[in-house]
Coordinates of C-alpha atoms in Angstrom, one line a residue:
Chain A
X77 CA -6.9 -13.1 -11.4
X78 CA -8.4 -12.6 -8.3
X79 CA -6.4 -13.7 -5.0
X80 CA -9.0 -13.1 -2.8
X81 CA -12.1 -14.4 -2.8
X82 CA -15.4 -14.7 -0.4
X83 CA -17.3 -17.0 -2.5
X84 CA -20.9 -15.7 -0.8
X85 CA -22.2 -12.8 -1.9
X86 CA -24.5 -12.6 1.3
X87 CA -25.5 -14.1 4.3
X88 CA -28.6 -14.0 6.5
X89 CA -28.6 -14.3 10.6
X90 CA -30.4 -14.5 13.3
X91 CA -30.2 -11.8 16.1
X92 CA -27.9 -13.4 18.8
X93 CA -26.4 -16.3 16.6
X94 CA -22.7 -17.0 15.6
X95 CA -22.1 -15.1 11.5
X96 CA -19.3 -17.1 10.3
X97 CA -17.8 -15.1 7.4
X98 CA -15.8 -17.3 4.8
X99 CA -13.1 -15.8 2.6
X100 CA -10.5 -17.8 0.2
X101 CA -7.2 -17.1 -1.3
X102 CA -4.1 -18.4 -3.6
X103 CA -1.3 -16.1 -2.8
X104 CA 1.3 -17.6 -0.1
X105 CA 3.1 -14.3 -0.2
X106 CA 0.4 -12.6 1.7
X107 CA 1.9 -11.9 5.1
X108 CA -0.7 -10.1 6.9
X109 CA -5.0 -10.6 6.5
X110 CA -7.8 -8.5 7.6
X111 CA -11.4 -7.7 7.9
X112 CA -13.5 -4.6 6.9
X113 CA -17.0 -3.0 7.5
X114 CA -18.4 -1.1 5.2
X115 CA -22.0 0.5 5.8
X116 CA -23.7 2.0 2.5
X117 CA -22.3 5.9 1.6
X118 CA -19.0 4.8 4.1
X119 CA -15.6 4.6 3.6
X120 CA -14.3 0.4 5.0
X121 CA -13.9 0.3 8.6
X122 CA -11.5 -1.9 10.3
X123 CA -12.1 -5.2 12.2
X124 CA -9.6 -6.9 12.9
X125 CA -6.3 -8.4 11.7
X126 CA -4.3 -11.7 11.6
X127 CA -0.2 -12.2 10.8
X128 CA 0.0 -15.3 8.5
X129 CA 2.3 -17.0 11.1
X130 CA -0.7 -17.1 13.9
X131 CA -4.4 -18.9 13.2
X132 CA -6.0 -16.9 15.2
X133 CA -7.0 -13.7 17.2
X134 CA -9.8 -12.3 19.3
X135 CA -11.2 -9.2 19.5
X136 CA -14.5 -8.9 22.2
X137 CA -17.0 -10.6 19.5
X138 CA -14.9 -11.5 17.0
X139 CA -12.2 -13.5 16.1
X140 CA -10.1 -14.5 12.9
X141 CA -9.5 -18.2 12.5
X142 CA -6.8 -18.8 9.6
X143 CA -5.4 -21.7 7.8
X144 CA -3.0 -21.8 6.4
X145 CA -2.7 -25.4 4.6
X146 CA -6.0 -24.6 3.1
X147 CA -5.3 -21.0 2.0
X148 CA -8.6 -19.6 4.0
X149 CA -10.0 -17.7 6.6
X150 CA -12.9 -16.2 8.6
X151 CA -14.7 -14.0 10.8
X152 CA -17.0 -15.3 13.7
X153 CA -19.5 -12.7 14.9
X154 CA -20.7 -14.0 18.5
X155 CA -23.7 -13.0 18.9
X156 CA -24.6 -11.1 16.0
X157 CA -27.0 -7.9 16.8
X158 CA -28.7 -5.6 14.1
X159 CA -25.8 -3.3 13.9
X160 CA -23.5 -5.6 12.5
X161 CA -25.9 -5.7 9.1
X162 CA -23.3 -4.1 6.4
X163 CA -20.7 -5.4 3.4
X164 CA -18.4 -7.1 4.9
X165 CA -14.3 -7.1 3.1
X166 CA -11.7 -9.9 3.4
X167 CA -8.4 -8.1 2.7
X168 CA -4.8 -9.6 2.4
X169 CA -1.7 -8.0 2.1
X170 CA 1.1 -9.6 -0.3
X171 CA 4.6 -8.7 1.1
X172 CA 4.4 -5.3 0.1
X173 CA 2.1 -2.2 1.2
X174 CA -1.3 -2.1 -0.8
X175 CA -4.0 -4.1 0.5
X176 CA -6.0 -6.5 -2.3
X177 CA -9.6 -7.3 -1.7
X178 CA -12.2 -9.7 -1.8
X179 CA -15.7 -9.0 -3.3
X180 CA -17.5 -8.8 0.0
X181 CA -20.3 -10.6 1.7
X182 CA -23.5 -8.5 2.8
X183 CA -24.2 -9.7 5.9
X184 CA -28.1 -8.9 7.4
X185 CA -28.8 -9.7 10.5
X186 CA -32.8 -10.9 11.4
X187 CA -34.6 -9.5 14.5
Chain B
X293 CA -12.3 13.7 14.2
X294 CA -9.1 13.0 13.8
X295 CA -10.3 10.2 11.2
X296 CA -9.3 10.3 7.0
X297 CA -11.2 12.7 5.7
X298 CA -12.0 13.1 2.0
X299 CA -13.6 16.5 -0.2
X300 CA -15.5 16.1 -1.9
X301 CA -17.8 13.4 -1.1
X302 CA -19.7 13.7 -3.9
X303 CA -18.7 14.8 -7.4
X304 CA -21.1 15.0 -11.0
X305 CA -18.8 15.8 -14.0
X306 CA -19.2 15.5 -17.5
X307 CA -17.0 13.4 -20.0
X308 CA -14.1 15.0 -21.0
X309 CA -13.6 17.3 -17.9
X310 CA -10.5 17.1 -15.2
X311 CA -11.5 16.8 -11.6
X312 CA -9.7 16.5 -8.5
X313 CA -9.9 15.1 -5.0
X314 CA -8.4 15.6 -1.7
X315 CA -7.8 13.4 1.1
X316 CA -6.4 14.3 4.6
X317 CA -4.9 11.1 6.2
X318 CA -5.2 10.7 10.1
X319 CA -2.2 13.7 11.0
X320 CA 0.9 11.1 12.2
X321 CA 0.3 8.8 9.6
X322 CA 3.4 9.0 6.6
X323 CA 1.5 6.1 4.4
X324 CA -1.1 7.5 2.5
X325 CA -3.0 5.4 -0.2
X326 CA -5.6 5.6 -3.7
X327 CA -8.2 2.7 -4.0
X328 CA -11.2 2.7 -6.6
X329 CA -14.1 1.2 -5.8
X330 CA -17.2 -0.5 -8.2
X331 CA -20.4 -2.1 -7.6
X332 CA -20.2 -5.4 -6.2
X333 CA -16.6 -5.1 -5.9
X334 CA -13.8 -4.5 -3.2
X335 CA -11.3 -1.8 -3.1
X336 CA -8.8 -1.9 -5.4
X337 CA -5.2 -0.6 -5.2
X338 CA -4.3 2.6 -6.8
X339 CA -0.6 4.5 -5.6
X340 CA 0.6 5.2 -2.2
X341 CA 2.9 7.6 -0.8
X342 CA 5.5 7.6 1.9
X343 CA 5.4 10.9 3.3
X344 CA 5.9 12.6 0.0
X345 CA 7.4 9.9 -2.1
X346 CA 5.2 7.9 -4.3
X347 CA 6.1 4.5 -4.2
X348 CA 3.9 2.7 -6.2
X349 CA 1.0 2.8 -8.9
X350 CA -1.1 0.5 -9.8
X351 CA -1.6 -0.3 -13.8
X352 CA -5.1 0.5 -13.5
X353 CA -3.5 4.2 -12.7
X354 CA -3.9 5.3 -16.8
X355 CA -1.9 8.5 -17.7
X356 CA -5.0 10.5 -17.1
X357 CA -4.5 10.0 -13.3
X358 CA -2.1 12.0 -11.8
X359 CA -1.7 12.0 -7.4
X360 CA 0.7 14.3 -5.7
X361 CA 1.1 14.9 -1.6
X362 CA 3.3 17.5 -2.0
X363 CA 4.6 18.3 1.6
X364 CA 3.9 14.9 3.3
X365 CA 0.5 15.6 4.7
X366 CA -3.0 15.9 2.5
X367 CA -3.0 14.2 -0.8
X368 CA -4.6 14.8 -4.3
X369 CA -6.0 12.6 -7.0
X370 CA -6.5 14.4 -10.5
X371 CA -8.4 12.6 -13.4
X372 CA -7.9 14.9 -16.8
X373 CA -10.4 14.4 -19.7
X374 CA -12.9 11.7 -17.7
X375 CA -14.9 8.8 -18.6
X376 CA -17.5 7.2 -17.8
X377 CA -15.7 4.1 -16.8
X378 CA -14.3 6.6 -14.3
X379 CA -17.5 6.5 -12.4
X380 CA -17.0 5.2 -8.8
X381 CA -16.0 5.6 -5.4
X382 CA -12.0 6.9 -4.7
X383 CA -11.4 5.8 -1.3
X384 CA -8.5 7.1 0.5
X385 CA -7.0 5.5 3.1
X386 CA -3.5 5.7 5.9
X387 CA -1.6 4.0 8.2
X388 CA 1.4 4.3 10.2
X389 CA 5.0 3.1 8.9
X390 CA 7.2 2.3 12.1
X391 CA 4.1 1.4 14.5
X392 CA 2.7 -1.7 16.1
X393 CA 0.6 -2.8 13.3
X394 CA 2.0 -0.8 9.8
X395 CA -0.3 -3.0 7.4
X396 CA -3.6 -1.6 9.0
X397 CA -4.8 0.6 7.0
X398 CA -7.8 3.5 8.5
X399 CA -9.9 5.2 5.5
X400 CA -11.7 7.9 4.5
X401 CA -15.4 8.2 3.4
X402 CA -14.5 7.9 0.2
X403 CA -15.2 10.1 -3.0
X404 CA -18.0 9.2 -5.1
X405 CA -17.5 10.0 -8.7
X406 CA -20.3 10.3 -11.7
X407 CA -19.3 11.1 -15.1
X408 CA -22.6 11.8 -17.5

């Protein structure tokens, strides 16, 4: 069963605008959520995390929002830059040490 | 560079051969994880170590797979009698238990395995 889902395989955004990447989950026992960015032929790079007891965390251009009642989180990137073009993965920790990942969303920033 | 390193970056092998991959975590990190990623999917958890102890194994880790972390530093992942379905990117990550954010895992560049 896919406990973490990213339903949009791809997203295209104009440079300078806001990028919003979405993630849904089913397991209410997840205690932390993380976003990773991945370039081709590289490993995932950690971006930002949020505890399940928070509803927002911000780090520079990146903000993660958590809606526990809807079991939904989103990553906002503003303003979007060409270097942000990558595959973004949402991940969640089910109280144990492993992470459960979504399928990823490919973000393309157009000049 | 003090990030997670993996060796080799690419491995092509014939079906039935054994392969071994190495991971060197961030030096002070006491937890080490192995994941596998196939095309179009997110990474899937295989196993993790705290220091030299292997504490959890996924059901994905068949008996052809074995992982070790003998001195609590680097780790090896061996696949015996490789099958074409083993073709994937094998990712290693590390984290520090006892830090302010122990849930944050940092990944290496991965080893891409192709079984022909």
